[in-house]
PDB file of C-alpha atoms in Angstrom:
ATOM      1  CA  HIS A 182     -79.902 -26.003   1.656  1.00 49.00           C
ATOM      2  CA  ARG A 183     -82.602 -27.703  -0.394  1.00 54.00           C
ATOM      3  CA  ALA A 184     -85.350 -26.412   1.872  1.00 55.00           C
ATOM      4  CA  CYS A 185     -83.817 -22.931   1.796  1.00 56.00           C
ATOM      5  CA  MET A 186     -83.784 -22.860  -2.033  1.00 58.00           C
ATOM      6  CA  GLN A 187     -87.357 -24.176  -2.189  1.00 59.00           C
ATOM      7  CA  GLN A 188     -88.518 -21.518   0.276  1.00 56.00           C
ATOM      8  CA  MET A 189     -86.659 -18.874  -1.708  1.00 59.00           C
ATOM      9  CA  GLU A 190     -88.344 -19.930  -4.950  1.00 63.00           C
ATOM     10  CA  ASN A 191     -91.775 -19.984  -3.267  1.00 61.00           C
ATOM     11  CA  ILE A 192     -91.264 -16.516  -1.794  1.00 59.00           C
ATOM     12  CA  MET A 193     -89.882 -15.106  -5.050  1.00 61.00           C
ATOM     13  CA  SER A 194     -92.899 -16.333  -6.966  1.00 63.00           C
ATOM     14  CA  SER A 195     -95.188 -14.179  -4.827  1.00 60.00           C
ATOM     15  CA  ALA A 196     -92.873 -11.335  -3.733  1.00 63.00           C
ATOM     16  CA  GLY A 197     -92.582  -8.038  -5.509  1.00 66.00           C
ATOM     17  CA  GLY A 198     -90.920  -4.666  -5.234  1.00 66.00           C
ATOM     18  CA  LYS A 199     -89.558  -3.873  -1.808  1.00 70.00           C
ATOM     19  CA  GLN A 200     -89.692  -7.515  -0.632  1.00 70.00           C
ATOM     20  CA  LEU A 201     -88.112  -8.934  -3.780  1.00 76.00           C
ATOM     21  CA  GLU A 202     -85.035  -6.689  -3.892  1.00 76.00           C
ATOM     22  CA  PRO A 203     -83.505  -7.805  -0.562  1.00 74.00           C
ATOM     23  CA  LEU A 204     -84.498 -11.425  -1.181  1.00 73.00           C
ATOM     24  CA  ILE A 205     -82.654 -11.588  -4.502  1.00 74.00           C
ATOM     25  CA  GLY A 206     -79.675  -9.819  -2.944  1.00 76.00           C
ATOM     26  CA  LEU A 207     -79.619 -12.320  -0.090  1.00 73.00           C
ATOM     27  CA  VAL A 208     -79.744 -15.330  -2.393  1.00 74.00           C
ATOM     28  CA  SER A 209     -76.907 -14.055  -4.575  1.00 72.00           C
ATOM     29  CA  GLN A 210     -74.855 -13.450  -1.418  1.00 77.00           C
ATOM     30  CA  ILE A 211     -75.553 -17.005  -0.266  1.00 73.00           C
ATOM     31  CA  GLY A 212     -74.099 -18.186  -3.576  1.00 71.00           C
ATOM     32  CA  ASP A 213     -70.951 -16.181  -2.893  1.00 73.00           C
ATOM     33  CA  VAL A 214     -70.582 -17.223   0.765  1.00 73.00           C
ATOM     34  CA  ILE A 215     -71.299 -20.954   0.435  1.00 71.00           C
ATOM     35  CA  PRO A 216     -70.672 -21.633  -3.261  1.00 68.00           C
ATOM     36  CA  GLU A 217     -70.499 -25.448  -3.209  1.00 76.00           C
ATOM     37  CA  PRO A 218     -73.839 -26.131  -1.467  1.00 72.00           C
ATOM     38  CA  PHE A 219     -75.436 -23.360  -3.536  1.00 71.00           C
ATOM     39  CA  ALA A 220     -74.043 -24.877  -6.759  1.00 72.00           C
ATOM     40  CA  ARG A 221     -75.326 -28.337  -5.828  1.00 74.00           C
ATOM     41  CA  GLU A 222     -78.795 -26.976  -5.157  1.00 73.00           C
ATOM     42  CA  VAL A 223     -78.865 -24.881  -8.342  1.00 72.00           C
ATOM     43  CA  GLN A 224     -77.882 -27.989 -10.313  1.00 71.00           C
ATOM     44  CA  ARG A 225     -80.521 -30.069  -8.533  1.00 71.00           C
ATOM     45  CA  GLN A 226     -83.149 -27.464  -9.392  1.00 70.00           C
ATOM     46  CA  LEU A 227     -82.062 -27.621 -13.032  1.00 66.00           C
ATOM     47  CA  GLN A 228     -82.325 -31.432 -13.090  1.00 66.00           C
ATOM     48  CA  THR A 229     -85.658 -31.454 -11.252  1.00 66.00           C
ATOM     49  CA  ASN A 230     -87.464 -28.493 -12.797  1.00 64.00           C
ATOM     50  CA  GLY A 231     -85.695 -27.887 -16.110  1.00 57.00           C
ATOM     51  CA  SER A 232     -85.919 -24.127 -16.365  1.00 56.00           C
ATOM     52  CA  SER A 233     -87.406 -23.051 -13.082  1.00 64.00           C
ATOM     53  CA  GLY A 234     -89.813 -20.204 -12.559  1.00 73.00           C
ATOM     54  CA  LEU A 235     -86.866 -18.460 -10.955  1.00 78.00           C
ATOM     55  CA  VAL A 236     -85.320 -17.691 -14.363  1.00 84.00           C
ATOM     56  CA  GLN A 237     -88.591 -16.313 -15.693  1.00 84.00           C
ATOM     57  CA  LYS A 238     -89.069 -14.246 -12.528  1.00 82.00           C
ATOM     58  CA  LEU A 239     -85.583 -12.715 -12.843  1.00 86.00           C
ATOM     59  CA  VAL A 240     -85.986 -11.906 -16.550  1.00 90.00           C
ATOM     60  CA  GLY A 241     -89.501 -10.552 -16.054  1.00 89.00           C
ATOM     61  CA  THR A 242     -88.514  -8.418 -13.084  1.00 87.00           C
ATOM     62  CA  LEU A 243     -85.507  -7.012 -14.913  1.00 89.00           C
ATOM     63  CA  ASN A 244     -87.674  -6.177 -17.933  1.00 91.00           C
ATOM     64  CA  SER A 245     -90.327  -4.521 -15.767  1.00 87.00           C
ATOM     65  CA  ASN A 246     -87.684  -2.341 -14.077  1.00 82.00           C
ATOM     66  CA  ARG A 247     -86.339  -0.682 -17.207  1.00 79.00           C
ATOM     67  CA  MET A 248     -85.842   2.448 -15.194  1.00 79.00           C
ATOM     68  CA  PRO A 249     -84.942   1.953 -11.530  1.00 76.00           C
ATOM     69  CA  ASN A 250     -87.573   2.752  -8.954  1.00 75.00           C
ATOM     70  CA  PRO A 251     -86.386   4.964  -6.066  1.00 72.00           C
ATOM     71  CA  GLU A 252     -88.351   2.696  -3.691  1.00 78.00           C
ATOM     72  CA  TYR A 253     -86.099  -0.256  -4.582  1.00 79.00           C
ATOM     73  CA  PRO A 254     -83.112   1.254  -6.402  1.00 80.00           C
ATOM     74  CA  ARG A 255     -80.894  -1.837  -6.185  1.00 82.00           C
ATOM     75  CA  MET A 256     -83.313  -4.187  -7.970  1.00 86.00           C
ATOM     76  CA  ARG A 257     -81.459  -4.307 -11.276  1.00 89.00           C
ATOM     77  CA  ARG A 258     -78.086  -4.670  -9.520  1.00 89.00           C
ATOM     78  CA  VAL A 259     -79.196  -7.592  -7.346  1.00 88.00           C
ATOM     79  CA  ILE A 260     -80.749  -9.384 -10.319  1.00 90.00           C
ATOM     80  CA  VAL A 261     -77.537  -9.042 -12.323  1.00 93.00           C
ATOM     81  CA  GLU A 262     -75.533 -10.276  -9.312  1.00 89.00           C
ATOM     82  CA  MET A 263     -77.913 -13.243  -8.983  1.00 87.00           C
ATOM     83  CA  VAL A 264     -77.506 -14.140 -12.668  1.00 90.00           C
ATOM     84  CA  ILE A 265     -73.726 -14.069 -12.244  1.00 91.00           C
ATOM     85  CA  SER A 266     -73.939 -16.237  -9.119  1.00 86.00           C
ATOM     86  CA  ILE A 267     -76.240 -18.803 -10.734  1.00 85.00           C
ATOM     87  CA  VAL A 268     -74.251 -19.119 -13.972  1.00 89.00           C
ATOM     88  CA  LYS A 269     -70.967 -19.400 -12.082  1.00 86.00           C
ATOM     89  CA  SER A 270     -72.523 -22.140  -9.944  1.00 82.00           C
ATOM     90  CA  CYS A 271     -74.161 -23.975 -12.827  1.00 82.00           C
ATOM     91  CA  PRO A 272     -72.934 -22.912 -16.289  1.00 88.00           C
ATOM     92  CA  ARG A 273     -75.765 -24.840 -17.981  1.00 84.00           C
ATOM     93  CA  TYR A 274     -78.116 -22.083 -16.797  1.00 86.00           C
ATOM     94  CA  ALA A 275     -76.487 -19.757 -19.356  1.00 91.00           C
ATOM     95  CA  THR A 276     -78.498 -21.403 -22.118  1.00 90.00           C
ATOM     96  CA  ILE A 277     -81.726 -21.150 -20.129  1.00 88.00           C
ATOM     97  CA  PHE A 278     -81.133 -17.467 -19.382  1.00 92.00           C
ATOM     98  CA  ARG A 279     -80.362 -16.788 -23.053  1.00 94.00           C
ATOM     99  CA  ASP A 280     -83.475 -18.695 -24.183  1.00 92.00           C
ATOM    100  CA  LYS A 281     -85.667 -16.750 -21.737  1.00 91.00           C
ATOM    101  CA  GLY A 282     -84.429 -13.340 -22.955  1.00 95.00           C
ATOM    102  CA  MET A 283     -81.850 -12.378 -20.337  1.00 95.00           C
ATOM    103  CA  MET A 284     -79.358 -11.016 -22.907  1.00 97.00           C
ATOM    104  CA  GLU A 285     -81.975  -8.550 -24.175  1.00 96.00           C
ATOM    105  CA  ALA A 286     -82.944  -7.587 -20.625  1.00 95.00           C
ATOM    106  CA  LEU A 287     -79.275  -6.987 -19.747  1.00 96.00           C
ATOM    107  CA  SER A 288     -78.846  -4.878 -22.882  1.00 94.00           C
ATOM    108  CA  LYS A 289     -81.768  -2.687 -21.750  1.00 92.00           C
ATOM    109  CA  VAL A 290     -80.077  -2.183 -18.378  1.00 91.00           C
ATOM    110  CA  GLU A 291     -76.866  -1.291 -20.187  1.00 89.00           C
ATOM    111  CA  ARG A 292     -78.669   1.340 -22.288  1.00 88.00           C
ATOM    112  CA  THR A 293     -80.476   2.969 -19.346  1.00 83.00           C
ATOM    113  CA  PRO A 294     -77.941   3.915 -16.668  1.00 75.00           C
ATOM    114  CA  SER A 295     -79.375   5.742 -13.691  1.00 76.00           C
ATOM    115  CA  LYS A 296     -78.052   7.993 -10.955  1.00 71.00           C
ATOM    116  CA  VAL A 297     -80.429   6.251  -8.543  1.00 68.00           C
ATOM    117  CA  GLU A 298     -78.404   3.039  -8.838  1.00 70.00           C
ATOM    118  CA  LYS A 299     -75.252   4.749  -7.655  1.00 69.00           C
ATOM    119  CA  TYR A 300     -76.600   4.886  -4.098  1.00 66.00           C
ATOM    120  CA  ARG A 301     -77.328   2.236  -1.491  1.00 65.00           C
ATOM    121  CA  VAL A 302     -79.197   4.376   1.069  1.00 64.00           C
ATOM    122  CA  PHE A 303     -81.568   7.272   0.476  1.00 63.00           C
ATOM    123  CA  TYR A 304     -82.962  10.030   2.618  1.00 67.00           C
ATOM    124  CA  GLY A 305     -86.216  10.820   0.882  1.00 67.00           C
ATOM    125  CA  ASN A 306     -85.261  11.005  -2.788  1.00 67.00           C
ATOM    126  CA  VAL A 307     -81.640  12.001  -2.145  1.00 68.00           C
ATOM    127  CA  GLY A 308     -78.885   9.385  -2.240  1.00 66.00           C
ATOM    128  CA  VAL A 309     -76.720   9.593   0.881  1.00 64.00           C
ATOM    129  CA  VAL A 310     -74.626   6.378   0.928  1.00 66.00           C
ATOM    130  CA  PRO A 311     -72.894   5.492  -2.343  1.00 64.00           C
ATOM    131  CA  GLU A 312     -73.134   1.960  -3.734  1.00 70.00           C
ATOM    132  CA  SER A 313     -70.056  -0.114  -3.068  1.00 69.00           C
ATOM    133  CA  GLY A 314     -68.535  -2.729  -5.319  1.00 74.00           C
ATOM    134  CA  SER A 315     -68.383  -2.870  -9.080  1.00 83.00           C
ATOM    135  CA  PRO A 316     -70.368  -0.357 -11.117  1.00 85.00           C
ATOM    136  CA  LEU A 317     -73.578  -1.780 -12.577  1.00 87.00           C
ATOM    137  CA  ALA A 318     -72.184  -1.480 -16.110  1.00 89.00           C
ATOM    138  CA  ALA A 319     -69.265  -3.748 -15.165  1.00 91.00           C
ATOM    139  CA  LEU A 320     -71.627  -6.285 -13.582  1.00 92.00           C
ATOM    140  CA  VAL A 321     -73.792  -6.299 -16.716  1.00 94.00           C
ATOM    141  CA  ALA A 322     -70.693  -6.878 -18.868  1.00 95.00           C
ATOM    142  CA  THR A 323     -69.677  -9.791 -16.607  1.00 95.00           C
ATOM    143  CA  ALA A 324     -73.164 -11.328 -16.747  1.00 96.00           C
ATOM    144  CA  LYS A 325     -73.366 -11.005 -20.533  1.00 96.00           C
ATOM    145  CA  GLY A 326     -69.905 -12.525 -20.873  1.00 95.00           C
ATOM    146  CA  LEU A 327     -70.906 -15.493 -18.705  1.00 95.00           C
ATOM    147  CA  LEU A 328     -74.086 -16.032 -20.712  1.00 95.00           C
ATOM    148  CA  VAL A 329     -72.104 -16.143 -23.943  1.00 93.00           C
ATOM    149  CA  HIS A 330     -69.075 -18.046 -22.574  1.00 89.00           C
ATOM    150  CA  PRO A 331     -70.079 -19.864 -19.375  1.00 80.00           C
ATOM    151  CA  ALA A 332     -67.335 -20.966 -17.016  1.00 67.00           C
ATOM    152  CA  ALA A 333     -66.181 -24.562 -16.826  1.00 53.00           C
ATOM    153  CA  PRO A 334     -68.819 -26.799 -15.221  1.00 48.00           C
ATOM    154  CA  ALA A 335     -68.769 -26.827 -11.436  1.00 45.00           C
ATOM    155  CA  LEU A 336     -69.173 -29.919  -9.275  1.00 42.00           C
ATOM    156  CA  GLY A 337     -69.458 -32.357 -12.148  1.00 41.00           C
ATOM    157  CA  ALA A 338     -72.222 -30.413 -13.900  1.00 41.00           C
TER     158      ALA A 338
END
């Protein structure tokens, strides 16, 4: 898992746009599917790197996608899901996210809802497969709540 997280951080530091969206989505899904190993690695990253470049990349990418791009319409959703996954795995990251401006970035997402984000698959510029799961506004509310009141520490964090 350590090598996987290191590879993910290396790729995220150089990836952008179309490559970054599925990568972030994959990592947040890994956190949901294998939460204990993911939590251990997130905590190790925190102990080793302090606030990793990952946090800055997520905040920066969210800020640069104030309005969703039809080429990667799920970007804001996957970033919010990743924030939720990381803070649930390692509540100490809440402070790092707050310090790096994540609350402000989430507030911008909250203020700029988009029809584009309601779809998972597009045919040209027309959404054809609706997004499943919680609406983005509900995910943003969850993420903001976790940043303000992180869950109990996981795995002896």
